Amino acid sequence: MGAIDNAADVLAAESGEGGFWEDAYPVIPHPGELIVGIISFAILYFLYKRFVVPRLEAMLAERQRTIEGGIERAEAMQAEAKAALEQYRAQLAEARNEAAQIRDQARAEGQQILEELRVQAQEESARIVARGEEQIAAARQQVINELRGQVGGLAVELAGRVVGESLADEARRQGTVDRFLDQLDELAAGTPDGRSGSTVSGGTR
Amino acid sequence: MTTVVSAAEEFVPPSAPDFWQPLVGDGAFAITRSMIVMVLVTIGLAVVMMLATRRLSVVPGRGQYRLEGVYGLVRNSIGRDIIGSDHFRPYVPLLFTLFTLILLNNLMAIIPVVQFPTTSRISFPIAFALGVYVVYLVAGVRRRGLGGFLKNLVPSGLPFWVVPVVFILELVTFLITRPVTLALRLFGNMFAGHILLLLFAVGGEFLLLNGDGLLKLVSIPAFFMFFLFSAFEILIAFLQAYVFILLASVYIAEVYADDH
Amino acid sequence: MEGNLAIIGYGLSAIGPGVGIGLIFAAYVAGVARQPEVRGVLQTIAILGFVLCEQLAIFGIALAFVFS
């Protein structure tokens, strides 16, 4: 603005006094500097347009391509990894199935073994019980037999002392003992109450 | 310049003439300090960029990583996001040139030995703004033709009597206000920032040399402020370069505005 | 007292942008606090607003030197 107003002064100063530029308003462009500025700017612009920027752009484009290539590679690798994961999962599922089958089978077998064991144990216990009963019966029989001998002898001796009569006669004694034991057997087989016992003893007498 | 000022008995605050530093000759075509800095920055930038992009690898090294950071900021955050992904490609060289050149020139304000921001001479911001100006005008005319370009300045649906007013306002905005503000903003920020730095440096030096007694101690906070503002200038340098290409791409984006 | 009236003019012209920039960044901070994920978008818009606001002050400083 000031520059336009003072253009005439500038031209006048060119031919005359050298002090004009020292006192000139700072907004008046100095022609020499303006020319140098435009030329420098133009040269630098040319260099940039011709060399610097195309080089940088080429590098950026190549980087872009590289990055895109890298992305593609990465995608391929990802797909591969995904496939591997799928496969792995399938295998895992298969293995799980198999394991479940094995487990079921093992459980069934275990059941069976248990059953067998139980049957065996029952048989064993039954056998033990039967033998025990046999032993008891045998022991009872033995006791009965023993008692039969001793009780007869004791009773006869007791009776002889009570009666005071010798029962030495073999034949008579034998008959008495037998009869007594028979009565005793009857007593054991029948209802063991006092009345039948007294009946027996009364009979014996 | 500082030695000249502080040698004087009376304190002379820094002002506009401090920015006029001819090295060879005098007058309109004198070779000035800022010219030299500008040429050196351009050459340095050209050499570094050509070497840095000579062998680019897909997997970046440390240096390439930084270069890509800057390039990505310009290309993606500004070019692509503002102009739109369909049209931004032809403008990337322009934006990248502007950003690197302006940033480095701004940073010259802090870099020792140079310590003079080239962009605080208005000629250079004007040169940059001129580039943007030409590009967005050409893009607009090429896209719609001259008639369509002028017609597109006025939004549709306005009452007929408003149209001329809006047209003239828009035309002035498009042709004058935008390039002028673009150049002035960069210039103004760097100019004001540099004056502020000069003020603290020169003032501190004056107090230290010419102050009597305890006044000498006041130069310590002055120098401290100088360092503080130097750090602040780094931020400003970056922000102004960013803003310059941000606005450039906003102006360019307007050409394609009704596309989507 | 020495000085330049133009600099007072610059001071006056800096008031408006100062208030405006404050409002812009206040809104930006509030917006980011409310929705941190849109920070990138808001940042660009905030800087754009900041720049458009700042240009008035820049005009001020340029004109201050023109009329000094």
Short mmCIF file of C-alpha atoms in Angstrom, two decimals:
data_model
loop_
_atom_site.label_atom_id
_atom_site.label_comp_id
_atom_site.label_asym_id
_atom_site.label_seq_id
_atom_site.Cartn_x
_atom_site.Cartn_y
_atom_site.Cartn_z
CA MET A 1 0.00 0.00 0.00
CA GLY A 2 2.76 2.32 1.04
CA ALA A 3 4.78 0.71 -1.68
CA ILE A 4 2.39 1.89 -4.36
CA ASP A 5 2.24 5.43 -3.03
CA ASN A 6 5.96 5.76 -2.82
CA ALA A 7 6.90 4.18 -6.12
CA ALA A 8 7.76 7.60 -7.51
CA ASP A 9 10.05 8.34 -4.59
CA VAL A 10 11.79 5.05 -5.09
CA LEU A 11 12.51 5.83 -8.69
CA ALA A 12 13.72 9.27 -7.76
CA ALA A 13 16.00 7.89 -5.08
CA GLU A 14 17.63 5.54 -7.52
CA SER A 15 19.30 8.34 -9.38
CA GLY A 16 20.16 10.61 -6.49
CA GLU A 17 20.82 10.55 -2.79
CA GLY A 18 22.12 7.30 -1.33
CA GLY A 19 20.54 7.89 2.08
CA PHE A 20 17.03 7.29 0.83
CA TRP A 21 17.05 3.54 1.52
CA GLU A 22 18.26 4.05 5.02
CA ASP A 23 15.32 6.28 5.87
CA ALA A 24 12.80 4.55 3.62
CA TYR A 25 9.73 3.01 5.15
CA PRO A 26 10.39 -0.63 5.88
CA VAL A 27 7.34 -1.61 3.81
CA ILE A 28 8.91 -0.40 0.58
CA PRO A 29 10.51 -3.35 -1.21
CA HIS A 30 14.10 -2.90 -2.21
CA PRO A 31 14.27 -3.75 -5.93
CA GLY A 32 17.57 -5.56 -5.75
CA GLU A 33 16.45 -7.70 -2.87
CA LEU A 34 13.15 -8.38 -4.60
CA ILE A 35 14.95 -9.62 -7.69
CA VAL A 36 17.30 -11.78 -5.67
CA GLY A 37 14.36 -13.14 -3.68
CA ILE A 38 12.35 -14.04 -6.77
CA ILE A 39 15.31 -15.65 -8.50
CA SER A 40 16.31 -17.68 -5.44
CA PHE A 41 12.76 -18.78 -4.92
CA ALA A 42 12.35 -19.71 -8.58
CA ILE A 43 15.58 -21.72 -8.64
CA LEU A 44 14.74 -23.57 -5.46
CA TYR A 45 11.20 -24.21 -6.68
CA PHE A 46 12.54 -25.62 -9.92
CA LEU A 47 14.95 -27.90 -8.07
CA TYR A 48 12.22 -29.12 -5.76
CA LYS A 49 9.73 -29.70 -8.56
CA ARG A 50 12.26 -31.43 -10.76
CA PHE A 51 14.19 -33.53 -8.24
CA VAL A 52 13.37 -33.39 -4.57
CA VAL A 53 9.63 -33.91 -4.53
CA PRO A 54 9.50 -36.58 -7.27
CA ARG A 55 12.19 -38.54 -5.43
CA LEU A 56 10.30 -38.31 -2.17
CA GLU A 57 7.03 -39.22 -3.86
CA ALA A 58 8.62 -42.19 -5.57
CA MET A 59 9.98 -43.37 -2.24
CA LEU A 60 6.59 -42.94 -0.58
CA ALA A 61 4.88 -44.83 -3.37
CA GLU A 62 7.36 -47.66 -3.08
CA ARG A 63 6.90 -47.76 0.66
CA GLN A 64 3.16 -47.90 0.10
CA ARG A 65 3.62 -50.85 -2.22
CA THR A 66 5.92 -52.56 0.23
CA ILE A 67 3.48 -52.09 3.05
CA GLU A 68 0.65 -53.42 0.93
CA GLY A 69 2.77 -56.44 -0.01
CA GLY A 70 3.51 -56.90 3.67
CA ILE A 71 -0.16 -56.74 4.48
CA GLU A 72 -0.94 -59.35 1.86
CA ARG A 73 1.73 -61.63 3.25
CA ALA A 74 0.41 -61.10 6.71
CA GLU A 75 -3.10 -61.94 5.56
CA ALA A 76 -1.88 -65.14 3.92
CA MET A 77 -0.10 -66.11 7.09
CA GLN A 78 -3.16 -65.37 9.10
CA ALA A 79 -5.26 -67.57 6.85
CA GLU A 80 -2.73 -70.35 7.23
CA ALA A 81 -2.72 -69.98 10.95
CA LYS A 82 -6.50 -70.08 10.94
CA ALA A 83 -6.50 -73.31 8.93
CA ALA A 84 -4.00 -74.83 11.32
CA LEU A 85 -6.16 -73.80 14.23
CA GLU A 86 -9.20 -75.40 12.62
CA GLN A 87 -7.31 -78.59 12.07
CA TYR A 88 -6.06 -78.58 15.59
CA ARG A 89 -9.54 -78.03 16.89
CA ALA A 90 -10.89 -80.90 14.81
CA GLN A 91 -8.19 -83.15 16.14
CA LEU A 92 -8.92 -82.05 19.63
CA ALA A 93 -12.61 -82.82 19.23
CA GLU A 94 -11.78 -86.25 17.82
CA ALA A 95 -9.48 -86.96 20.71
CA ARG A 96 -12.15 -85.90 23.13
CA ASN A 97 -14.65 -88.25 21.51
CA GLU A 98 -12.23 -91.07 21.70
CA ALA A 99 -11.48 -90.34 25.30
CA ALA A 100 -15.17 -90.33 26.10
CA GLN A 101 -15.60 -93.68 24.41
CA ILE A 102 -12.69 -95.15 26.30
CA ARG A 103 -14.08 -93.81 29.49
CA ASP A 104 -17.50 -95.31 28.84
CA GLN A 105 -15.96 -98.63 28.01
CA ALA A 106 -13.84 -98.53 31.13
CA ARG A 107 -16.86 -97.70 33.18
CA ALA A 108 -18.80 -100.64 31.73
CA GLU A 109 -15.89 -102.96 32.38
CA GLY A 110 -15.61 -101.69 35.89
CA GLN A 111 -19.30 -102.33 36.38
CA GLN A 112 -18.89 -105.83 35.12
CA ILE A 113 -15.92 -106.51 37.35
CA LEU A 114 -17.81 -105.19 40.27
CA GLU A 115 -20.72 -107.45 39.50
CA GLU A 116 -18.47 -110.45 39.22
CA LEU A 117 -16.79 -109.61 42.44
CA ARG A 118 -20.08 -109.27 44.16
CA VAL A 119 -21.28 -112.61 42.90
CA GLN A 120 -18.03 -114.18 43.94
CA ALA A 121 -18.23 -112.61 47.37
CA GLN A 122 -21.75 -113.80 47.81
CA GLU A 123 -20.76 -117.31 46.85
CA GLU A 124 -17.86 -117.16 49.22
CA SER A 125 -19.97 -115.92 52.07
CA ALA A 126 -22.59 -118.55 51.36
CA ARG A 127 -19.91 -121.17 51.36
CA ILE A 128 -18.49 -119.91 54.61
CA VAL A 129 -21.90 -119.85 56.20
CA ALA A 130 -22.62 -123.38 55.04
CA ARG A 131 -19.36 -124.69 56.39
CA GLY A 132 -19.92 -122.93 59.66
CA GLU A 133 -23.30 -124.56 59.92
CA GLU A 134 -21.79 -127.92 59.13
CA GLN A 135 -19.17 -127.41 61.79
CA ILE A 136 -21.79 -126.37 64.25
CA ALA A 137 -23.86 -129.43 63.39
CA ALA A 138 -20.82 -131.68 63.69
CA ALA A 139 -19.87 -130.12 67.01
CA ARG A 140 -23.41 -130.54 68.20
CA GLN A 141 -23.47 -134.15 67.14
CA GLN A 142 -20.19 -134.75 68.90
CA VAL A 143 -21.45 -133.09 72.06
CA ILE A 144 -24.64 -135.12 71.90
CA ASN A 145 -22.72 -138.32 71.45
CA GLU A 146 -20.37 -137.49 74.30
CA LEU A 147 -23.21 -136.45 76.53
CA ARG A 148 -25.13 -139.58 75.71
CA GLY A 149 -22.27 -141.73 77.06
CA GLN A 150 -21.52 -139.67 80.14
CA VAL A 151 -25.07 -138.78 81.07
CA GLY A 152 -26.07 -142.48 80.93
CA GLY A 153 -23.17 -143.53 83.18
CA LEU A 154 -23.73 -140.68 85.60
CA ALA A 155 -27.46 -141.21 85.81
CA VAL A 156 -27.15 -144.91 86.44
CA GLU A 157 -24.55 -144.37 89.11
CA LEU A 158 -26.65 -141.69 90.70
CA ALA A 159 -29.74 -143.79 90.60
CA GLY A 160 -27.85 -146.83 92.07
CA ARG A 161 -26.66 -144.72 94.98
CA VAL A 162 -30.14 -143.31 95.54
CA VAL A 163 -31.86 -146.66 95.27
CA GLY A 164 -29.06 -148.40 97.12
CA GLU A 165 -29.36 -151.38 94.91
CA SER A 166 -26.58 -152.38 92.70
CA LEU A 167 -27.38 -152.07 89.16
CA ALA A 168 -24.40 -154.11 88.24
CA ASP A 169 -26.34 -156.41 86.17
CA GLU A 170 -25.27 -155.57 82.74
CA ALA A 171 -28.40 -156.45 80.95
CA ARG A 172 -30.71 -154.60 83.20
CA ARG A 173 -28.55 -151.58 83.34
CA GLN A 174 -28.34 -151.38 79.61
CA GLY A 175 -32.03 -151.54 79.25
CA THR A 176 -32.59 -148.84 81.82
CA VAL A 177 -30.12 -146.47 80.23
CA ASP A 178 -31.54 -146.92 76.80
CA ARG A 179 -35.05 -146.41 77.98
CA PHE A 180 -33.99 -143.22 79.77
CA LEU A 181 -32.19 -141.85 76.80
CA ASP A 182 -35.12 -142.54 74.57
CA GLN A 183 -37.29 -140.62 76.95
CA LEU A 184 -34.71 -137.84 76.93
CA ASP A 185 -34.81 -137.77 73.15
CA GLU A 186 -38.57 -137.56 73.24
CA LEU A 187 -38.26 -134.75 75.67
CA ALA A 188 -35.89 -132.84 73.43
CA ALA A 189 -38.07 -133.37 70.38
CA GLY A 190 -41.30 -132.43 72.10
CA THR A 191 -42.21 -129.17 73.79
CA PRO A 192 -39.81 -128.75 76.63
CA ASP A 193 -42.24 -127.84 79.43
CA GLY A 194 -42.11 -128.96 83.06
CA ARG A 195 -45.28 -131.10 82.89
CA SER A 196 -44.05 -133.41 80.16
CA GLY A 197 -40.65 -133.59 81.96
CA SER A 198 -42.39 -134.61 85.20
CA THR A 199 -44.44 -137.10 83.25
CA VAL A 200 -41.23 -138.57 81.90
CA SER A 201 -39.60 -138.64 85.27
CA GLY A 202 -42.74 -140.11 86.78
CA GLY A 203 -42.73 -142.73 84.04
CA THR A 204 -39.17 -143.53 84.75
CA ARG A 205 -39.93 -144.14 88.31
CA MET B 1 25.18 -2.19 14.12
CA THR B 2 25.06 -2.65 17.84
CA THR B 3 28.51 -1.24 18.37
CA VAL B 4 27.58 1.90 16.48
CA VAL B 5 24.52 2.45 18.64
CA SER B 6 26.15 1.79 21.98
CA ALA B 7 29.12 3.99 21.24
CA ALA B 8 26.82 6.98 21.33
CA GLU B 9 26.41 8.74 24.67
CA GLU B 10 22.68 8.98 24.29
CA PHE B 11 20.57 5.84 23.96
CA VAL B 12 19.24 5.39 20.45
CA PRO B 13 16.51 2.76 20.27
CA PRO B 14 16.66 0.38 17.33
CA SER B 15 14.43 1.36 14.46
CA ALA B 16 13.81 0.73 10.79
CA PRO B 17 17.15 2.06 9.48
CA ASP B 18 18.95 -0.71 11.36
CA PHE B 19 17.61 -3.13 8.79
CA TRP B 20 19.27 -1.35 5.91
CA GLN B 21 22.70 -2.87 5.66
CA PRO B 22 24.28 -2.48 2.24
CA LEU B 23 27.54 -4.30 1.86
CA VAL B 24 28.53 -3.37 -1.67
CA GLY B 25 27.37 -0.14 -3.25
CA ASP B 26 24.33 1.86 -2.31
CA GLY B 27 20.95 2.63 -3.76
CA ALA B 28 18.23 0.50 -5.32
CA PHE B 29 20.53 -2.29 -6.51
CA ALA B 30 23.07 -2.37 -3.75
CA ILE B 31 24.09 -5.80 -2.54
CA THR B 32 22.75 -6.00 0.98
CA ARG B 33 23.34 -8.28 3.89
CA SER B 34 19.95 -9.91 3.56
CA MET B 35 20.62 -10.67 -0.11
CA ILE B 36 23.77 -12.54 0.81
CA VAL B 37 21.97 -14.46 3.54
CA MET B 38 19.15 -15.31 1.19
CA VAL B 39 21.49 -16.59 -1.51
CA LEU B 40 23.47 -18.62 1.02
CA VAL B 41 20.29 -20.10 2.49
CA THR B 42 19.02 -21.00 -0.97
CA ILE B 43 22.27 -22.63 -1.98
CA GLY B 44 22.53 -24.47 1.33
CA LEU B 45 18.98 -25.70 1.12
CA ALA B 46 19.39 -26.79 -2.48
CA VAL B 47 22.59 -28.70 -1.75
CA VAL B 48 21.23 -30.36 1.40
CA MET B 49 17.97 -31.36 -0.25
CA MET B 50 19.65 -32.71 -3.36
CA LEU B 51 22.07 -34.74 -1.30
CA ALA B 52 19.45 -35.91 1.17
CA THR B 53 17.13 -37.18 -1.55
CA ARG B 54 19.85 -38.77 -3.60
CA ARG B 55 19.49 -42.15 -1.97
CA LEU B 56 16.15 -42.62 -0.34
CA SER B 57 15.39 -45.97 1.19
CA VAL B 58 12.04 -47.46 2.04
CA VAL B 59 13.23 -47.98 5.58
CA PRO B 60 14.37 -44.50 6.63
CA GLY B 61 17.59 -43.69 8.44
CA ARG B 62 17.86 -40.95 11.01
CA GLY B 63 18.36 -38.06 8.61
CA GLN B 64 15.79 -39.29 6.16
CA TYR B 65 13.34 -39.73 8.99
CA ARG B 66 13.60 -36.04 9.87
CA LEU B 67 13.32 -35.00 6.25
CA GLU B 68 10.25 -37.16 5.94
CA GLY B 69 8.78 -35.58 9.06
CA VAL B 70 8.99 -32.13 7.51
CA TYR B 71 7.82 -33.37 4.15
CA GLY B 72 4.94 -35.26 5.74
CA LEU B 73 3.84 -32.18 7.65
CA VAL B 74 3.74 -30.13 4.45
CA ARG B 75 2.34 -32.84 2.25
CA ASN B 76 -0.21 -34.49 4.49
CA SER B 77 -1.24 -32.10 7.26
CA ILE B 78 -1.39 -29.08 4.99
CA GLY B 79 -1.47 -30.08 1.34
CA ARG B 80 -3.70 -33.11 1.49
CA ASP B 81 -5.93 -32.09 4.36
CA ILE B 82 -6.65 -28.57 3.15
CA ILE B 83 -6.46 -28.68 -0.63
CA GLY B 84 -8.03 -32.13 -0.79
CA SER B 85 -6.59 -35.47 -1.80
CA ASP B 86 -7.64 -35.09 -5.45
CA HIS B 87 -5.81 -31.90 -6.32
CA PHE B 88 -2.95 -31.40 -3.88
CA ARG B 89 -0.19 -33.15 -5.78
CA PRO B 90 0.85 -30.36 -8.19
CA TYR B 91 1.13 -27.92 -5.31
CA VAL B 92 3.35 -29.97 -3.04
CA PRO B 93 6.63 -28.66 -4.53
CA LEU B 94 5.46 -25.07 -4.10
CA LEU B 95 4.39 -25.60 -0.50
CA PHE B 96 7.52 -27.53 0.39
CA THR B 97 9.77 -24.89 -1.19
CA LEU B 98 7.95 -22.12 0.65
CA PHE B 99 8.04 -23.91 3.96
CA THR B 100 11.71 -24.82 3.97
CA LEU B 101 12.86 -21.50 2.53
CA ILE B 102 10.78 -19.37 4.89
CA LEU B 103 11.58 -21.49 7.92
CA LEU B 104 15.30 -21.34 7.32
CA ASN B 105 15.24 -17.63 6.56
CA ASN B 106 13.25 -16.98 9.72
CA LEU B 107 15.62 -19.05 11.79
CA MET B 108 18.47 -16.88 10.55
CA ALA B 109 17.25 -14.43 13.20
CA ILE B 110 18.66 -16.68 15.92
CA ILE B 111 21.51 -18.52 14.26
CA PRO B 112 24.75 -17.01 15.53
CA VAL B 113 26.99 -15.04 13.19
CA VAL B 114 24.07 -14.30 10.87
CA GLN B 115 21.44 -13.19 13.40
CA PHE B 116 19.43 -11.37 10.85
CA PRO B 117 16.09 -12.67 9.61
CA THR B 118 16.04 -12.30 5.85
CA THR B 119 12.28 -12.15 5.92
CA SER B 120 12.35 -8.93 7.93
CA ARG B 121 13.17 -7.19 4.67
CA ILE B 122 9.79 -6.95 2.95
CA SER B 123 11.16 -7.72 -0.51
CA PHE B 124 11.51 -11.41 0.30
CA PRO B 125 8.02 -11.96 1.70
CA ILE B 126 6.74 -10.13 -1.37
CA ALA B 127 8.67 -12.48 -3.60
CA PHE B 128 7.18 -15.50 -1.80
CA ALA B 129 3.67 -14.04 -1.81
CA LEU B 130 4.02 -13.27 -5.49
CA GLY B 131 4.67 -16.94 -6.17
CA VAL B 132 1.55 -17.98 -4.29
CA TYR B 133 -0.44 -15.20 -5.94
CA VAL B 134 0.51 -16.27 -9.44
CA VAL B 135 -0.15 -19.92 -8.66
CA TYR B 136 -3.62 -19.49 -7.26
CA LEU B 137 -4.70 -17.02 -9.90
CA VAL B 138 -3.45 -19.28 -12.68
CA ALA B 139 -5.08 -22.30 -11.06
CA GLY B 140 -8.40 -20.46 -10.73
CA VAL B 141 -8.41 -19.18 -14.29
CA ARG B 142 -7.29 -22.48 -15.72
CA ARG B 143 -10.01 -24.32 -13.88
CA ARG B 144 -12.98 -22.17 -14.80
CA GLY B 145 -11.79 -19.79 -17.48
CA LEU B 146 -11.61 -16.06 -16.85
CA GLY B 147 -15.40 -15.57 -16.98
CA GLY B 148 -16.14 -18.49 -14.74
CA PHE B 149 -13.44 -17.39 -12.36
CA LEU B 150 -14.93 -13.91 -12.02
CA LYS B 151 -18.46 -15.29 -11.78
CA ASN B 152 -17.42 -17.67 -9.06
CA LEU B 153 -16.28 -14.80 -6.86
CA VAL B 154 -19.86 -13.95 -5.98
CA PRO B 155 -21.78 -16.59 -4.05
CA SER B 156 -25.06 -17.49 -5.72
CA GLY B 157 -28.42 -16.59 -4.23
CA LEU B 158 -27.68 -12.95 -3.37
CA PRO B 159 -30.18 -10.14 -4.15
CA PHE B 160 -29.21 -8.49 -7.44
CA TRP B 161 -28.33 -5.10 -5.95
CA VAL B 162 -25.80 -6.62 -3.59
CA VAL B 163 -23.98 -8.44 -6.36
CA PRO B 164 -21.79 -5.55 -7.63
CA VAL B 165 -20.76 -4.58 -4.12
CA VAL B 166 -19.85 -8.11 -3.19
CA PHE B 167 -18.11 -8.57 -6.51
CA ILE B 168 -15.89 -5.56 -6.00
CA LEU B 169 -15.15 -6.52 -2.40
CA GLU B 170 -14.27 -10.06 -3.38
CA LEU B 171 -12.16 -8.88 -6.30
CA VAL B 172 -10.22 -6.55 -4.02
CA THR B 173 -9.79 -9.34 -1.49
CA PHE B 174 -8.65 -11.73 -4.15
CA LEU B 175 -6.32 -9.46 -6.06
CA ILE B 176 -4.96 -7.13 -3.40
CA THR B 177 -5.73 -7.96 0.21
CA ARG B 178 -4.67 -11.58 0.14
CA PRO B 179 -1.18 -11.24 -1.34
CA VAL B 180 -0.52 -8.07 0.61
CA THR B 181 -1.53 -9.57 3.93
CA LEU B 182 0.37 -12.73 3.13
CA ALA B 183 3.57 -10.76 2.61
CA LEU B 184 2.93 -8.23 5.35
CA ARG B 185 2.21 -10.84 8.00
CA LEU B 186 5.49 -12.62 7.53
CA PHE B 187 7.40 -9.38 7.26
CA GLY B 188 5.65 -7.78 10.24
CA ASN B 189 6.23 -10.71 12.54
CA MET B 190 9.88 -11.08 11.74
CA PHE B 191 10.47 -7.34 11.72
CA ALA B 192 8.79 -6.80 15.08
CA GLY B 193 10.50 -9.82 16.57
CA HIS B 194 13.89 -8.67 15.43
CA ILE B 195 13.33 -5.13 16.68
CA LEU B 196 12.37 -6.56 20.05
CA LEU B 197 15.53 -8.63 20.16
CA LEU B 198 17.60 -5.64 19.09
CA LEU B 199 15.97 -3.53 21.77
CA PHE B 200 16.94 -5.93 24.53
CA ALA B 201 20.44 -6.49 23.19
CA VAL B 202 21.21 -2.85 22.52
CA GLY B 203 19.46 -1.63 25.65
CA GLY B 204 21.27 -4.16 27.83
CA GLU B 205 24.59 -3.25 26.28
CA PHE B 206 23.93 0.47 26.74
CA LEU B 207 23.04 -0.04 30.40
CA LEU B 208 26.13 -2.14 30.99
CA LEU B 209 28.52 0.29 29.33
CA ASN B 210 27.00 3.67 30.10
CA GLY B 211 24.83 3.04 33.16
CA ASP B 212 26.13 4.34 36.49
CA GLY B 213 26.26 2.25 39.64
CA LEU B 214 23.40 -0.14 40.24
CA LEU B 215 21.91 0.62 36.85
CA LYS B 216 24.53 -1.68 35.38
CA LEU B 217 22.78 -4.58 37.12
CA VAL B 218 19.60 -3.85 35.21
CA SER B 219 21.35 -5.10 32.10
CA ILE B 220 21.16 -8.64 33.48
CA PRO B 221 17.37 -8.92 33.17
CA ALA B 222 17.63 -7.23 29.80
CA PHE B 223 20.00 -9.91 28.55
CA PHE B 224 17.87 -12.57 30.16
CA MET B 225 14.88 -11.25 28.24
CA PHE B 226 17.02 -11.32 25.12
CA PHE B 227 17.58 -15.05 25.52
CA LEU B 228 13.95 -15.64 26.38
CA PHE B 229 12.79 -13.84 23.27
CA SER B 230 15.39 -15.64 21.19
CA ALA B 231 13.75 -18.88 22.22
CA PHE B 232 10.36 -17.38 21.52
CA GLU B 233 11.56 -16.36 18.06
CA ILE B 234 12.19 -20.01 17.21
CA LEU B 235 8.54 -20.69 17.84
CA ILE B 236 7.52 -17.62 15.84
CA ALA B 237 9.80 -18.63 12.97
CA PHE B 238 8.21 -22.04 12.75
CA LEU B 239 4.68 -20.72 13.23
CA GLN B 240 5.05 -18.08 10.52
CA ALA B 241 6.42 -20.56 8.01
CA TYR B 242 3.56 -22.91 8.86
CA VAL B 243 0.99 -20.15 8.64
CA PHE B 244 2.33 -18.95 5.32
CA ILE B 245 1.85 -22.27 3.59
CA LEU B 246 -1.39 -22.87 5.51
CA LEU B 247 -2.86 -19.70 4.03
CA ALA B 248 -1.34 -20.43 0.63
CA SER B 249 -3.05 -23.81 0.59
CA VAL B 250 -6.32 -22.30 1.84
CA TYR B 251 -6.25 -19.87 -1.08
CA ILE B 252 -5.46 -22.67 -3.48
CA ALA B 253 -8.14 -24.86 -1.94
CA GLU B 254 -10.73 -22.20 -2.65
CA VAL B 255 -10.20 -22.79 -6.34
CA TYR B 256 -11.48 -26.34 -5.89
CA ALA B 257 -13.96 -25.44 -3.19
CA ASP B 258 -17.26 -26.28 -4.92
CA ASP B 259 -15.95 -29.59 -6.09
CA HIS B 260 -17.22 -31.63 -3.19
CA MET C 1 8.22 13.86 26.22
CA GLU C 2 9.29 12.41 22.96
CA GLY C 3 7.79 9.67 20.91
CA ASN C 4 5.58 9.01 18.01
CA LEU C 5 1.83 9.17 17.72
CA ALA C 6 1.94 6.35 15.17
CA ILE C 7 3.08 3.93 17.82
CA ILE C 8 0.06 4.86 19.93
CA GLY C 9 -1.98 4.03 16.87
CA TYR C 10 -0.27 0.67 16.72
CA GLY C 11 -1.06 0.13 20.38
CA LEU C 12 -4.70 0.83 19.73
CA SER C 13 -4.76 -1.45 16.72
CA ALA C 14 -3.31 -4.27 18.81
CA ILE C 15 -6.20 -4.23 21.30
CA GLY C 16 -8.70 -5.79 18.95
CA PRO C 17 -6.48 -8.64 17.75
CA GLY C 18 -5.39 -9.24 21.33
CA VAL C 19 -8.96 -9.78 22.46
CA GLY C 20 -9.75 -11.77 19.34
CA ILE C 21 -6.78 -14.11 19.68
CA GLY C 22 -7.65 -14.65 23.33
CA LEU C 23 -11.19 -15.62 22.39
CA ILE C 24 -9.99 -17.95 19.64
CA PHE C 25 -7.63 -19.86 21.89
CA ALA C 26 -10.15 -19.93 24.73
CA ALA C 27 -12.59 -21.59 22.38
CA TYR C 28 -9.87 -23.93 21.16
CA VAL C 29 -8.97 -24.99 24.69
CA ALA C 30 -12.62 -25.50 25.57
CA GLY C 31 -13.15 -27.51 22.41
CA VAL C 32 -10.17 -29.75 23.02
CA ALA C 33 -11.17 -30.23 26.66
CA ARG C 34 -14.60 -31.31 25.58
CA GLN C 35 -13.49 -33.52 22.71
CA PRO C 36 -9.79 -34.35 22.81
CA GLU C 37 -9.97 -36.50 19.69
CA VAL C 38 -10.68 -33.58 17.33
CA ARG C 39 -7.57 -31.76 18.46
CA GLY C 40 -5.82 -31.93 15.09
CA VAL C 41 -8.72 -30.39 13.21
CA LEU C 42 -9.26 -27.71 15.82
CA GLN C 43 -5.58 -26.83 15.85
CA THR C 44 -5.54 -25.96 12.17
CA ILE C 45 -8.72 -23.94 12.49
CA ALA C 46 -7.46 -22.15 15.59
CA ILE C 47 -4.18 -21.21 13.94
CA LEU C 48 -6.06 -20.00 10.87
CA GLY C 49 -8.27 -17.83 13.02
CA PHE C 50 -5.29 -16.62 15.00
CA VAL C 51 -3.55 -15.62 11.79
CA LEU C 52 -6.54 -13.81 10.34
CA CYS C 53 -6.94 -11.95 13.60
CA GLU C 54 -3.26 -11.18 13.91
CA GLN C 55 -3.08 -9.58 10.50
CA LEU C 56 -4.87 -6.50 11.85
CA ALA C 57 -2.08 -5.95 14.34
CA ILE C 58 0.45 -6.49 11.58
CA PHE C 59 -1.27 -3.86 9.49
CA GLY C 60 -1.03 -1.65 12.53
CA ILE C 61 2.71 -2.10 12.91
CA ALA C 62 3.31 -1.64 9.19
CA LEU C 63 1.25 1.53 9.06
CA ALA C 64 2.88 2.80 12.22
CA PHE C 65 6.19 2.73 10.43
CA VAL C 66 4.69 4.20 7.27
CA PHE C 67 3.30 7.25 9.12
CA SER C 68 6.10 7.71 11.59
#
